[in-house]
PDB file of C-alpha atoms in Angstrom:
ATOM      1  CA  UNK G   1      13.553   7.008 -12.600  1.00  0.00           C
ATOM      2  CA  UNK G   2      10.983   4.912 -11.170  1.00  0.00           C
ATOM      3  CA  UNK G   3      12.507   2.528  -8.122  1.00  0.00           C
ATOM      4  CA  UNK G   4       9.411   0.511  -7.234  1.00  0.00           C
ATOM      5  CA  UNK G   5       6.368  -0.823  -9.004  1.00  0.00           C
ATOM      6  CA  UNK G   6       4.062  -0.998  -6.007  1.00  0.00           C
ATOM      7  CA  UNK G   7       3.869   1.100  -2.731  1.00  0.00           C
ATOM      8  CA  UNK G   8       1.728  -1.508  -0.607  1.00  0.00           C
ATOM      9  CA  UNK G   9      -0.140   1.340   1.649  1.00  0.00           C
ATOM     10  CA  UNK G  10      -1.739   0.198   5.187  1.00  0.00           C
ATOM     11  CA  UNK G  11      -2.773   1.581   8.453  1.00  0.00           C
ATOM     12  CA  UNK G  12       0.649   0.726  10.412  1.00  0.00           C
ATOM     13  CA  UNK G  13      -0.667   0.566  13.879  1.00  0.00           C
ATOM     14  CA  UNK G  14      -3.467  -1.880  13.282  1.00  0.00           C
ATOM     15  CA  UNK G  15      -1.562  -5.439  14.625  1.00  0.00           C
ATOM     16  CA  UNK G  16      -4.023  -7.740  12.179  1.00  0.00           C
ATOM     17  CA  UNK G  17      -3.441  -5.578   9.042  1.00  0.00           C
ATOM     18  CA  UNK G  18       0.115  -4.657  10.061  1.00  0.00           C
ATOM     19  CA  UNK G  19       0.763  -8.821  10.871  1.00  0.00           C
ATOM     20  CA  UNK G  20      -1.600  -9.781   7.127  1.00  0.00           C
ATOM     21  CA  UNK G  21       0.786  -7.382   5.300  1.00  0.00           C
ATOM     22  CA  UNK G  22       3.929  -8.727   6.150  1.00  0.00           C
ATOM     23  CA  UNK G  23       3.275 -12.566   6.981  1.00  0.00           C
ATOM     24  CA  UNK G  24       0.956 -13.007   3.623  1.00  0.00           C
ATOM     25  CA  UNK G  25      -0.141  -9.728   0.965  1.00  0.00           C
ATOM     26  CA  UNK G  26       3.221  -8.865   0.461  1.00  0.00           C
ATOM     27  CA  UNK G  27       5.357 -11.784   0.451  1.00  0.00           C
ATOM     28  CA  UNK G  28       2.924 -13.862  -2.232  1.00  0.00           C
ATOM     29  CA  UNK G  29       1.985 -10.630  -3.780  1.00  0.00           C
ATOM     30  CA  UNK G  30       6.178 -10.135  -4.789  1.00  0.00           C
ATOM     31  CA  UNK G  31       6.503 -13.668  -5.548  1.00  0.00           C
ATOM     32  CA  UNK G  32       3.721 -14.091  -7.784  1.00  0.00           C
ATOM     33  CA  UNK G  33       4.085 -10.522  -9.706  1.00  0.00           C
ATOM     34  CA  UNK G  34       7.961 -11.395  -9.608  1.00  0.00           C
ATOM     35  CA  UNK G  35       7.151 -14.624 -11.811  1.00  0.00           C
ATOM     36  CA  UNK G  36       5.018 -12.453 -13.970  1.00  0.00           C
ATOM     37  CA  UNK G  37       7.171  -9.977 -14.638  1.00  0.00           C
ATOM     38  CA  UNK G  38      10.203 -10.088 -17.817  1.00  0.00           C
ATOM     39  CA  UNK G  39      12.122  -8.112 -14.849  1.00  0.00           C
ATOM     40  CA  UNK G  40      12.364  -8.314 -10.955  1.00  0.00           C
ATOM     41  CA  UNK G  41       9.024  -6.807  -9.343  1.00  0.00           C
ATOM     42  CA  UNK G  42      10.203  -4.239  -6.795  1.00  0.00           C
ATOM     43  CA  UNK G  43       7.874  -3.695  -4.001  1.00  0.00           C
ATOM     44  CA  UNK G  44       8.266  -0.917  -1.365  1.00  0.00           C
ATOM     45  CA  UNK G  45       6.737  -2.072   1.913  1.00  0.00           C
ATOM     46  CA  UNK G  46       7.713  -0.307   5.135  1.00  0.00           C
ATOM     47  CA  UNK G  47       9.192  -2.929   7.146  1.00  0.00           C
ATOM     48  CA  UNK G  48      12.245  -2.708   4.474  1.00  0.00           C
ATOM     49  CA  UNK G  49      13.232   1.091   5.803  1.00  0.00           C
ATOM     50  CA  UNK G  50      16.270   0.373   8.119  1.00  0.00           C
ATOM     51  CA  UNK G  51      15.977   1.162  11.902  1.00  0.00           C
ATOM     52  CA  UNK G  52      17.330   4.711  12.167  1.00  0.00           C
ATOM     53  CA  UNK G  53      16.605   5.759   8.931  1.00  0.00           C
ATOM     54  CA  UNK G  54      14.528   9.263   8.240  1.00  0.00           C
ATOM     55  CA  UNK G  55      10.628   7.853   7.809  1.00  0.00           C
ATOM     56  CA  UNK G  56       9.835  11.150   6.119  1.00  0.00           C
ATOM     57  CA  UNK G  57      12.722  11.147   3.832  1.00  0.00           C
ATOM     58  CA  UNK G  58      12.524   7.614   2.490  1.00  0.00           C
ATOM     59  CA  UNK G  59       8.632   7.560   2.487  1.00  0.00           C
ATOM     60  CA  UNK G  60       8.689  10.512  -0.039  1.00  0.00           C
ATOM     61  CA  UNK G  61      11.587   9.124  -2.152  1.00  0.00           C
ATOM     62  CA  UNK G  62      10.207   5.940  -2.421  1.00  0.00           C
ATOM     63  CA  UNK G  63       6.162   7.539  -3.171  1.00  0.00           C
ATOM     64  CA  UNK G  64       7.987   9.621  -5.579  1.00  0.00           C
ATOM     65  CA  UNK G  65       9.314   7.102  -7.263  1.00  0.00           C
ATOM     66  CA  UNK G  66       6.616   4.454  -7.459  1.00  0.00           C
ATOM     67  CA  UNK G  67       4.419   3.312 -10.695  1.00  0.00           C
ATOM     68  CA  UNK G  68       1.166   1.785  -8.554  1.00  0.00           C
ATOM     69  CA  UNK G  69      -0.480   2.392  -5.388  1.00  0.00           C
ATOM     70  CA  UNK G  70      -2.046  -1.032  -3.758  1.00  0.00           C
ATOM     71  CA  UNK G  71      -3.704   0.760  -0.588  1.00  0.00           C
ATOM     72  CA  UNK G  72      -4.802  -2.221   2.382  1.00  0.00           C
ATOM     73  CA  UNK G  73      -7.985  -0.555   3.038  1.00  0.00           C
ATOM     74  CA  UNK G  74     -10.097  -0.411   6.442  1.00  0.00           C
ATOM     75  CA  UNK G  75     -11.757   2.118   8.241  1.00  0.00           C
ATOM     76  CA  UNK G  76      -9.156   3.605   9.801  1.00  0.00           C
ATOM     77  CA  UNK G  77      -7.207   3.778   7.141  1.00  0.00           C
ATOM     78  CA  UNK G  78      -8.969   6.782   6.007  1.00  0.00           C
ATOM     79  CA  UNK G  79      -8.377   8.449   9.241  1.00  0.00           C
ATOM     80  CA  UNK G  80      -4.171   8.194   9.165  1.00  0.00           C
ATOM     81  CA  UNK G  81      -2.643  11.202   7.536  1.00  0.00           C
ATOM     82  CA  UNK G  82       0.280   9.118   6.269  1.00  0.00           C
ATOM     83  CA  UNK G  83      -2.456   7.056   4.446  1.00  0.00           C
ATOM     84  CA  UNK G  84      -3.969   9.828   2.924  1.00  0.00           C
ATOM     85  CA  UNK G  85      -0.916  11.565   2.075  1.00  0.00           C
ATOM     86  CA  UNK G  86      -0.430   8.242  -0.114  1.00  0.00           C
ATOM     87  CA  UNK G  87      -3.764   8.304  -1.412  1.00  0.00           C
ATOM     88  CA  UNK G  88      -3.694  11.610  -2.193  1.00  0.00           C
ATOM     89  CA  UNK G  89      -0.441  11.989  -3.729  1.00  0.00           C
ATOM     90  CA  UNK G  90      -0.762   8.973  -6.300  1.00  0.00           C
ATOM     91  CA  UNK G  91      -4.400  10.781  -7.055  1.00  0.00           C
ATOM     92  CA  UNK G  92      -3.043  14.336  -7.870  1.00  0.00           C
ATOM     93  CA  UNK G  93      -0.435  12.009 -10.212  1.00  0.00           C
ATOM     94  CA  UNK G  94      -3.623  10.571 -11.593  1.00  0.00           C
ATOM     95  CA  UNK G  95      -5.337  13.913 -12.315  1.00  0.00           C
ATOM     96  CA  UNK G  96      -2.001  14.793 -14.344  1.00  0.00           C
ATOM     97  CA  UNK G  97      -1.491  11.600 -16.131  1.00  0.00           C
ATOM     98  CA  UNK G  98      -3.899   9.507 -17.899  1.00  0.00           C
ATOM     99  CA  UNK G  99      -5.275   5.808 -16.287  1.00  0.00           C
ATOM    100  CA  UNK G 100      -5.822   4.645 -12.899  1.00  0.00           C
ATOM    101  CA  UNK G 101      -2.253   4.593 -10.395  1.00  0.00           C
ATOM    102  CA  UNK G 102      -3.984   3.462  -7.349  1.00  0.00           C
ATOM    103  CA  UNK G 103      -5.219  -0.080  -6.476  1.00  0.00           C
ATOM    104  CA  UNK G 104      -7.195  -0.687  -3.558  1.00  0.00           C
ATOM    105  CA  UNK G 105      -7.905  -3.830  -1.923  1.00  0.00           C
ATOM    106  CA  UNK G 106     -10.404  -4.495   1.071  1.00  0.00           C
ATOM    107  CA  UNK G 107      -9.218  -5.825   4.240  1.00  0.00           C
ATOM    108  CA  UNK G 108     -12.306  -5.081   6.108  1.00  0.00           C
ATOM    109  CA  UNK G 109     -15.509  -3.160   6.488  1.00  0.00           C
ATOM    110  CA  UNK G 110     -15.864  -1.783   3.702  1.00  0.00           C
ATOM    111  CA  UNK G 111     -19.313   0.480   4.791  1.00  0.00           C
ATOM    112  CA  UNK G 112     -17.755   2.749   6.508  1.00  0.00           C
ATOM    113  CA  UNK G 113     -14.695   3.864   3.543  1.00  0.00           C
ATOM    114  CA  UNK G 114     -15.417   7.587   2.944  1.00  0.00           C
ATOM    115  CA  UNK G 115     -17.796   8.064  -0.051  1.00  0.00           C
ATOM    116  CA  UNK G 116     -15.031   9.319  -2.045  1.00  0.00           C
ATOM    117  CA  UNK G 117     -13.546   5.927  -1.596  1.00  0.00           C
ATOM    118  CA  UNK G 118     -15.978   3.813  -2.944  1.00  0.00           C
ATOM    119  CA  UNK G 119     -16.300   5.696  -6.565  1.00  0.00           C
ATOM    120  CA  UNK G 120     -13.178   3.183  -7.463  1.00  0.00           C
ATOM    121  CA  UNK G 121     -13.559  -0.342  -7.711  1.00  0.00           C
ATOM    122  CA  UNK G 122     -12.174  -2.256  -5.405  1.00  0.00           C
ATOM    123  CA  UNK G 123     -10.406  -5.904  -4.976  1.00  0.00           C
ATOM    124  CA  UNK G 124     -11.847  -7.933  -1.767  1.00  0.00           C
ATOM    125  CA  UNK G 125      -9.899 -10.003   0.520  1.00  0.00           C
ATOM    126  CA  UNK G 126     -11.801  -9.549   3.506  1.00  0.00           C
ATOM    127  CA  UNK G 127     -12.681 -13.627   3.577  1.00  0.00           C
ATOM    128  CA  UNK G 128      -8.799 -13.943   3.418  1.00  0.00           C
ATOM    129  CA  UNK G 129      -7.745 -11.450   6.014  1.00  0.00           C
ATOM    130  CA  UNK G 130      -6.273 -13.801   8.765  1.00  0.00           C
ATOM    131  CA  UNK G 131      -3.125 -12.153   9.946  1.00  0.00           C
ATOM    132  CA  UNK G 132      -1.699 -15.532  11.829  1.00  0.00           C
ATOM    133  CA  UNK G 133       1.313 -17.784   9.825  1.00  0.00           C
ATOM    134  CA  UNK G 134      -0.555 -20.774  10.304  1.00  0.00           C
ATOM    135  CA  UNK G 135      -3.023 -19.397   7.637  1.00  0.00           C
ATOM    136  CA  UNK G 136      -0.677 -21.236   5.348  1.00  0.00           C
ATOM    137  CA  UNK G 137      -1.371 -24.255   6.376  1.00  0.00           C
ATOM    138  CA  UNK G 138      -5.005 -24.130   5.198  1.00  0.00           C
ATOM    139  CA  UNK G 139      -7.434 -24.625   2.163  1.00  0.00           C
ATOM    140  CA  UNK G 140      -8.135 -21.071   2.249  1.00  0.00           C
ATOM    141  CA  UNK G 141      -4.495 -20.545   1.275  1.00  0.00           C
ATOM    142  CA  UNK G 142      -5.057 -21.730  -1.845  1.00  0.00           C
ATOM    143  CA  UNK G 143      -8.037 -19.588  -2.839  1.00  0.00           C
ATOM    144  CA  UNK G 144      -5.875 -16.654  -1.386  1.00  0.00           C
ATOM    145  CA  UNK G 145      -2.912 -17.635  -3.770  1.00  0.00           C
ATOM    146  CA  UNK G 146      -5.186 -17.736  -6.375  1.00  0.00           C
ATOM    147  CA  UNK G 147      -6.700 -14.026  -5.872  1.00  0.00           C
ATOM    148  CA  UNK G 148      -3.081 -12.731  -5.388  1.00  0.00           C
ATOM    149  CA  UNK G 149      -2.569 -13.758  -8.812  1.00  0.00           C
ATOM    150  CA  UNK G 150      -6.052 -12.501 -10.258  1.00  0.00           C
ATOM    151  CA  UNK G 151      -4.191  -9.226  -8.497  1.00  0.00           C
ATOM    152  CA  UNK G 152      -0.953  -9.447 -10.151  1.00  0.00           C
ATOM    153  CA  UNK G 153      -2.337  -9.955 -13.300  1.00  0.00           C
ATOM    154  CA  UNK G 154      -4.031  -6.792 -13.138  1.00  0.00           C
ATOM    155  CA  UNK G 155      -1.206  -4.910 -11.750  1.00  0.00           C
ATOM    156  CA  UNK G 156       1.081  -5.876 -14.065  1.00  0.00           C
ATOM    157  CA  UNK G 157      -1.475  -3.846 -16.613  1.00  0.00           C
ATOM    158  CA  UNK G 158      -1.272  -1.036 -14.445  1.00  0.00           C
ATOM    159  CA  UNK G 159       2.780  -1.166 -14.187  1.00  0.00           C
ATOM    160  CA  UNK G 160       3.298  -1.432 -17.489  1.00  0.00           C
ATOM    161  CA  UNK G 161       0.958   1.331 -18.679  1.00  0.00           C
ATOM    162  CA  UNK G 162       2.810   3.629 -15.805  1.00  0.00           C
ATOM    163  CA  UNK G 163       3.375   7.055 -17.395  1.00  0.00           C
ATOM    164  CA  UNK G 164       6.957   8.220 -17.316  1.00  0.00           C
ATOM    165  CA  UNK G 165       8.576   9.628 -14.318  1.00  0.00           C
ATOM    166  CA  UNK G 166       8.635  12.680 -13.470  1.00  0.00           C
ATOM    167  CA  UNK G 167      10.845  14.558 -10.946  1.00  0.00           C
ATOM    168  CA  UNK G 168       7.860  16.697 -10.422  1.00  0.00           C
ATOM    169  CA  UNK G 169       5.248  14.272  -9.286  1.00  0.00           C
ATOM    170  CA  UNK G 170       3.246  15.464  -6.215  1.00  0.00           C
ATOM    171  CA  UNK G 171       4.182  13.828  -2.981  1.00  0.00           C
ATOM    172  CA  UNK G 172       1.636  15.818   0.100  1.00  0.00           C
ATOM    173  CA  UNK G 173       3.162  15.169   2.995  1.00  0.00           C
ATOM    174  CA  UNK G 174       1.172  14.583   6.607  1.00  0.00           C
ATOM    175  CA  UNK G 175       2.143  18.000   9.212  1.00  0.00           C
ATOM    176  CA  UNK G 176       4.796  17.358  11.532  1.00  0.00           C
ATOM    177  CA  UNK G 177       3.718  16.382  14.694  1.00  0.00           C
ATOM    178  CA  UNK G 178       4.437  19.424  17.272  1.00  0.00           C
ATOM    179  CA  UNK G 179       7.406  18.386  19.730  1.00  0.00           C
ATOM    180  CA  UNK G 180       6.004  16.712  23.200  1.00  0.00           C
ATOM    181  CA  UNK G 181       6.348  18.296  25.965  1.00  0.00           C
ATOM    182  CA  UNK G 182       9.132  18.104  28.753  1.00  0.00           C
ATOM    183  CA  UNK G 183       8.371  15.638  31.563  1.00  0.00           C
ATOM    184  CA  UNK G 184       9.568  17.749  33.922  1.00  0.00           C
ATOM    185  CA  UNK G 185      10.076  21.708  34.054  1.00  0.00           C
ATOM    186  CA  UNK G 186      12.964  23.612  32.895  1.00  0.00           C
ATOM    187  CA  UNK G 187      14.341  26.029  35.882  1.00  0.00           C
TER     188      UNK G 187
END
């Protein structure tokens, strides 16, 4: 059974994307496609894993059991592995379903995405990418509501035309990182 509608994908360790995600895309983003919706969106975002908790366990359960990709794109996001294990997992879904699963929206830069990346069409925000809470206060806010709902209108398409689950859906998952090594030498 599906668990989520959206898996909002973003290069973690950038502070501006990181900060956009969580003070402004996802909050408005599960409002808005929360009022759309006949039932309550569901919206996996990372900061909602609880301290402690596997990151590789939850991370696949909750890919695995997502309808739509929305992946916060930027150069580097095509340089994390977790990103592309996202990417490429909802894409191998894709190849064994019919319609698009994965939604991409700009955050920045856009010329230098991978080529591969720019054969889907993709939503722009980059005029809307200001990561501070005061952002709310301005006119801008407005025109960034509005797009957020252009968004959610579309998504709601892509929820609702979701195939099935499946308990076989591909989830590729990033190589462990090799232990570090020991600050000081074993006798």
């Amino acid at each position: 059974m599906y668990e989520y509608d959206v898996f909002i994908s973003y290069q973690r360790t950038g502070r501006d994307i990181s900060a956009w995600v969580k003070n402004h895309f996802h909050p408005r983003l599960a409002e808005v496609l929360d009022n759309n919706l006949y039932r309550d969106a569901r919206i996996f975002c990372d900061d909602q894993v609880p301290t402690g908790t596997s990151w590789p366990v939850e991370w696949r359960t909750a890919l695995q059991h997502t309808r739509v990709l929305v992946p916060v794109c930027s150069p580097k996001y095509f340089r994390d592995e977790w990103c592309l294990a996202e990417w490429y997992s909802m894409a191998k879904r894709e190849e064994l379903t019919t319609g698009p699963l994965i939604y991409p929206v700009i955050f920045c830069d856009s010329r230098n995405f991978p080529d591969w990346a720019h054969e889907r069409r993709m939503r722009d925000l980059q005029q809307w990418n200001h990561p501070f809470e005061h952002f709310q206060l301005t006119p801008a806010y407005l025109e960034f509501n509005h797009k957020i709902a252009e968004i959610a209108k579309e998504l709601e398409e892509l929820i609702e035309r979701a195939p099935d689950w499946r308990a076989d859906w591909p989830v590729l998952t990033p190589a462990p990182e090799p232990p570090k090594p020991a600050r000081m030498p074993r006798f």
